[in-house]
């Protein structure tokens, strides 16, 4: 095990919890239609991890899945309806809204590499939020 960061989060009702020992691969602000719909706001803060760096701790049985643009599958909590995460199997990436793990420190805006990554997943990142 590394001595890296440790972050914990989950849905509002607490049924689904997840954790990671890694800093996110990318962070970004996005105002694509999907993100705006999920948070009901003009933009959403996204966090991205390699799929093997994020673990679901509890609530796997509560998750309800739906397909999203960009080839991913979104999961939300069947009890409280909170969006928990989205998986992109082909990219081996897992995406979370920052509201799911509020402790992760955010860099201001995305750099070019991170932006390209979010675009590939069907997002519309804002470079200067
Ligand atoms: Zn919940
Ligand atoms: Zn988006």
mmCIF file of C-alpha atoms and ligand atoms in Angstrom:
data_model
loop_
_atom_site.group_PDB
_atom_site.id
_atom_site.type_symbol
_atom_site.label_atom_id
_atom_site.label_comp_id
_atom_site.label_asym_id
_atom_site.label_seq_id
_atom_site.Cartn_x
_atom_site.Cartn_y
_atom_site.Cartn_z
ATOM 1 C CA UNK A 1 0.000 0.000 0.000
ATOM 2 C CA UNK A 2 1.151 3.515 -0.682
ATOM 3 C CA UNK A 3 0.979 6.377 1.782
ATOM 4 C CA UNK A 4 -0.982 8.457 -0.656
ATOM 5 C CA UNK A 5 -4.188 10.351 0.021
ATOM 6 C CA UNK A 6 -7.328 8.648 1.264
ATOM 7 C CA UNK A 7 -10.766 9.854 0.276
ATOM 8 C CA UNK A 8 -14.177 8.535 1.197
ATOM 9 C CA UNK A 9 -17.558 9.427 -0.142
ATOM 10 C CA UNK A 10 -20.935 8.163 -1.155
ATOM 11 C CA UNK A 11 -24.556 9.011 -1.734
ATOM 12 C CA UNK A 12 -26.684 11.248 0.430
ATOM 13 C CA UNK A 13 -28.559 8.477 2.257
ATOM 14 C CA UNK A 14 -25.342 6.608 3.073
ATOM 15 C CA UNK A 15 -26.348 3.289 1.488
ATOM 16 C CA UNK A 16 -23.578 3.500 -1.092
ATOM 17 C CA UNK A 17 -20.058 4.349 0.051
ATOM 18 C CA UNK A 18 -16.811 4.297 -1.841
ATOM 19 C CA UNK A 19 -13.156 5.040 -1.255
ATOM 20 C CA UNK A 20 -9.858 5.586 -2.962
ATOM 21 C CA UNK A 21 -6.219 5.868 -1.910
ATOM 22 C CA UNK A 22 -5.283 7.863 -4.981
ATOM 23 C CA UNK A 23 -5.510 11.440 -6.126
ATOM 24 C CA UNK A 24 -7.792 11.777 -9.162
ATOM 25 C CA UNK A 25 -6.309 11.253 -12.610
ATOM 26 C CA UNK A 26 -8.171 14.327 -13.821
ATOM 27 C CA UNK A 27 -10.539 16.970 -12.466
ATOM 28 C CA UNK A 28 -12.642 19.353 -14.461
ATOM 29 C CA UNK A 29 -15.703 21.550 -14.653
ATOM 30 C CA UNK A 30 -18.241 20.494 -17.257
ATOM 31 C CA UNK A 31 -21.407 22.031 -18.660
ATOM 32 C CA UNK A 32 -22.527 19.277 -21.046
ATOM 33 C CA UNK A 33 -26.236 18.397 -21.053
ATOM 34 C CA UNK A 34 -25.713 15.193 -19.059
ATOM 35 C CA UNK A 35 -23.798 16.908 -16.264
ATOM 36 C CA UNK A 36 -26.262 19.775 -16.001
ATOM 37 C CA UNK A 37 -29.112 17.302 -15.749
ATOM 38 C CA UNK A 38 -27.382 15.261 -13.033
ATOM 39 C CA UNK A 39 -26.726 18.173 -10.687
ATOM 40 C CA UNK A 40 -29.514 20.501 -11.800
ATOM 41 C CA UNK A 41 -26.994 23.316 -12.102
ATOM 42 C CA UNK A 42 -25.104 25.083 -14.870
ATOM 43 C CA UNK A 43 -21.976 23.055 -14.371
ATOM 44 C CA UNK A 44 -20.673 20.035 -12.569
ATOM 45 C CA UNK A 45 -17.257 19.323 -11.132
ATOM 46 C CA UNK A 46 -15.974 15.968 -12.377
ATOM 47 C CA UNK A 47 -13.335 13.685 -10.910
ATOM 48 C CA UNK A 48 -11.800 10.828 -12.857
ATOM 49 C CA UNK A 49 -9.930 7.760 -11.626
ATOM 50 C CA UNK A 50 -8.524 4.652 -13.279
ATOM 51 C CA UNK A 51 -11.164 1.982 -12.639
ATOM 52 C CA UNK A 52 -8.863 -0.100 -10.431
ATOM 53 C CA UNK A 53 -8.101 2.808 -8.079
ATOM 54 C CA UNK A 54 -11.605 3.284 -6.734
ATOM 55 C CA UNK A 55 -13.453 0.760 -4.584
ATOM 56 C CA UNK A 56 -17.091 0.520 -3.654
ATOM 57 C CA UNK A 57 -17.225 -0.131 0.074
ATOM 58 C CA UNK A 58 -20.943 -0.704 0.603
ATOM 59 C CA UNK A 59 -24.188 -0.576 -1.314
ATOM 60 C CA UNK A 60 -23.282 -2.456 -4.495
ATOM 61 C CA UNK A 61 -26.759 -4.025 -4.385
ATOM 62 C CA UNK A 62 -28.423 -0.593 -4.229
ATOM 63 C CA UNK A 63 -26.940 0.659 -7.478
ATOM 64 C CA UNK A 64 -29.200 1.211 -10.472
ATOM 65 C CA UNK A 65 -27.500 1.573 -13.844
ATOM 66 C CA UNK A 66 -28.300 3.529 -16.987
ATOM 67 C CA UNK A 67 -26.434 4.114 -20.235
ATOM 68 C CA UNK A 68 -24.929 7.519 -20.878
ATOM 69 C CA UNK A 69 -23.404 9.246 -23.911
ATOM 70 C CA UNK A 70 -19.699 8.541 -24.418
ATOM 71 C CA UNK A 71 -20.059 4.772 -23.989
ATOM 72 C CA UNK A 72 -20.377 4.800 -20.238
ATOM 73 C CA UNK A 73 -22.748 3.369 -17.692
ATOM 74 C CA UNK A 74 -23.993 5.647 -14.924
ATOM 75 C CA UNK A 75 -24.967 4.319 -11.515
ATOM 76 C CA UNK A 76 -27.231 5.953 -9.003
ATOM 77 C CA UNK A 77 -28.457 4.934 -5.585
ATOM 78 C CA UNK A 78 -31.798 3.161 -5.755
ATOM 79 C CA UNK A 79 -32.768 4.549 -2.335
ATOM 80 C CA UNK A 80 -31.977 8.262 -2.483
ATOM 81 C CA UNK A 81 -31.545 8.679 -6.239
ATOM 82 C CA UNK A 82 -28.141 10.310 -5.902
ATOM 83 C CA UNK A 83 -25.801 9.892 -8.842
ATOM 84 C CA UNK A 84 -22.873 7.885 -7.503
ATOM 85 C CA UNK A 85 -20.484 7.173 -10.357
ATOM 86 C CA UNK A 86 -20.126 6.440 -14.044
ATOM 87 C CA UNK A 87 -18.029 3.686 -15.514
ATOM 88 C CA UNK A 88 -16.359 3.729 -18.919
ATOM 89 C CA UNK A 89 -15.346 0.100 -19.453
ATOM 90 C CA UNK A 90 -13.506 0.715 -22.726
ATOM 91 C CA UNK A 91 -11.334 3.405 -21.170
ATOM 92 C CA UNK A 92 -11.027 1.619 -17.801
ATOM 93 C CA UNK A 93 -12.050 4.856 -16.114
ATOM 94 C CA UNK A 94 -14.495 5.726 -13.357
ATOM 95 C CA UNK A 95 -16.016 9.164 -13.127
ATOM 96 C CA UNK A 96 -17.541 10.838 -10.093
ATOM 97 C CA UNK A 97 -19.131 14.169 -9.441
ATOM 98 C CA UNK A 98 -17.180 16.142 -6.846
ATOM 99 C CA UNK A 99 -20.372 16.155 -4.733
ATOM 100 C CA UNK A 100 -19.845 12.426 -4.157
ATOM 101 C CA UNK A 101 -16.374 12.842 -2.615
ATOM 102 C CA UNK A 102 -16.279 16.437 -1.342
ATOM 103 C CA UNK A 103 -12.832 16.120 0.307
ATOM 104 C CA UNK A 104 -10.820 15.925 -2.902
ATOM 105 C CA UNK A 105 -8.901 19.172 -3.430
ATOM 106 C CA UNK A 106 -9.651 20.679 -6.827
ATOM 107 C CA UNK A 107 -7.206 22.220 -9.223
ATOM 108 C CA UNK A 108 -8.541 25.384 -10.863
ATOM 109 C CA UNK A 109 -9.707 24.352 -14.335
ATOM 110 C CA UNK A 110 -8.282 21.517 -16.434
ATOM 111 C CA UNK A 111 -5.109 21.335 -18.461
ATOM 112 C CA UNK A 112 -5.126 20.207 -22.105
ATOM 113 C CA UNK A 113 -4.588 16.525 -21.357
ATOM 114 C CA UNK A 114 -7.392 16.399 -18.838
ATOM 115 C CA UNK A 115 -9.675 18.349 -21.132
ATOM 116 C CA UNK A 116 -9.036 15.892 -23.997
ATOM 117 C CA UNK A 117 -9.853 13.018 -21.676
ATOM 118 C CA UNK A 118 -13.207 14.493 -20.669
ATOM 119 C CA UNK A 119 -14.071 15.296 -24.287
ATOM 120 C CA UNK A 120 -13.417 11.661 -25.188
ATOM 121 C CA UNK A 121 -15.942 10.618 -22.553
ATOM 122 C CA UNK A 122 -18.610 12.828 -24.104
ATOM 123 C CA UNK A 123 -18.225 15.866 -21.836
ATOM 124 C CA UNK A 124 -17.798 19.532 -22.608
ATOM 125 C CA UNK A 125 -15.201 20.743 -20.120
ATOM 126 C CA UNK A 126 -14.843 24.392 -19.196
ATOM 127 C CA UNK A 127 -11.200 25.417 -19.139
ATOM 128 C CA UNK A 128 -11.799 28.637 -17.219
ATOM 129 C CA UNK A 129 -14.742 28.018 -14.903
HETATM 130 ZN ZN1 LIG B 1 -28.395 6.682 -1.378
HETATM 131 ZN ZN1 LIG B 2 -20.245 16.597 -18.695
#
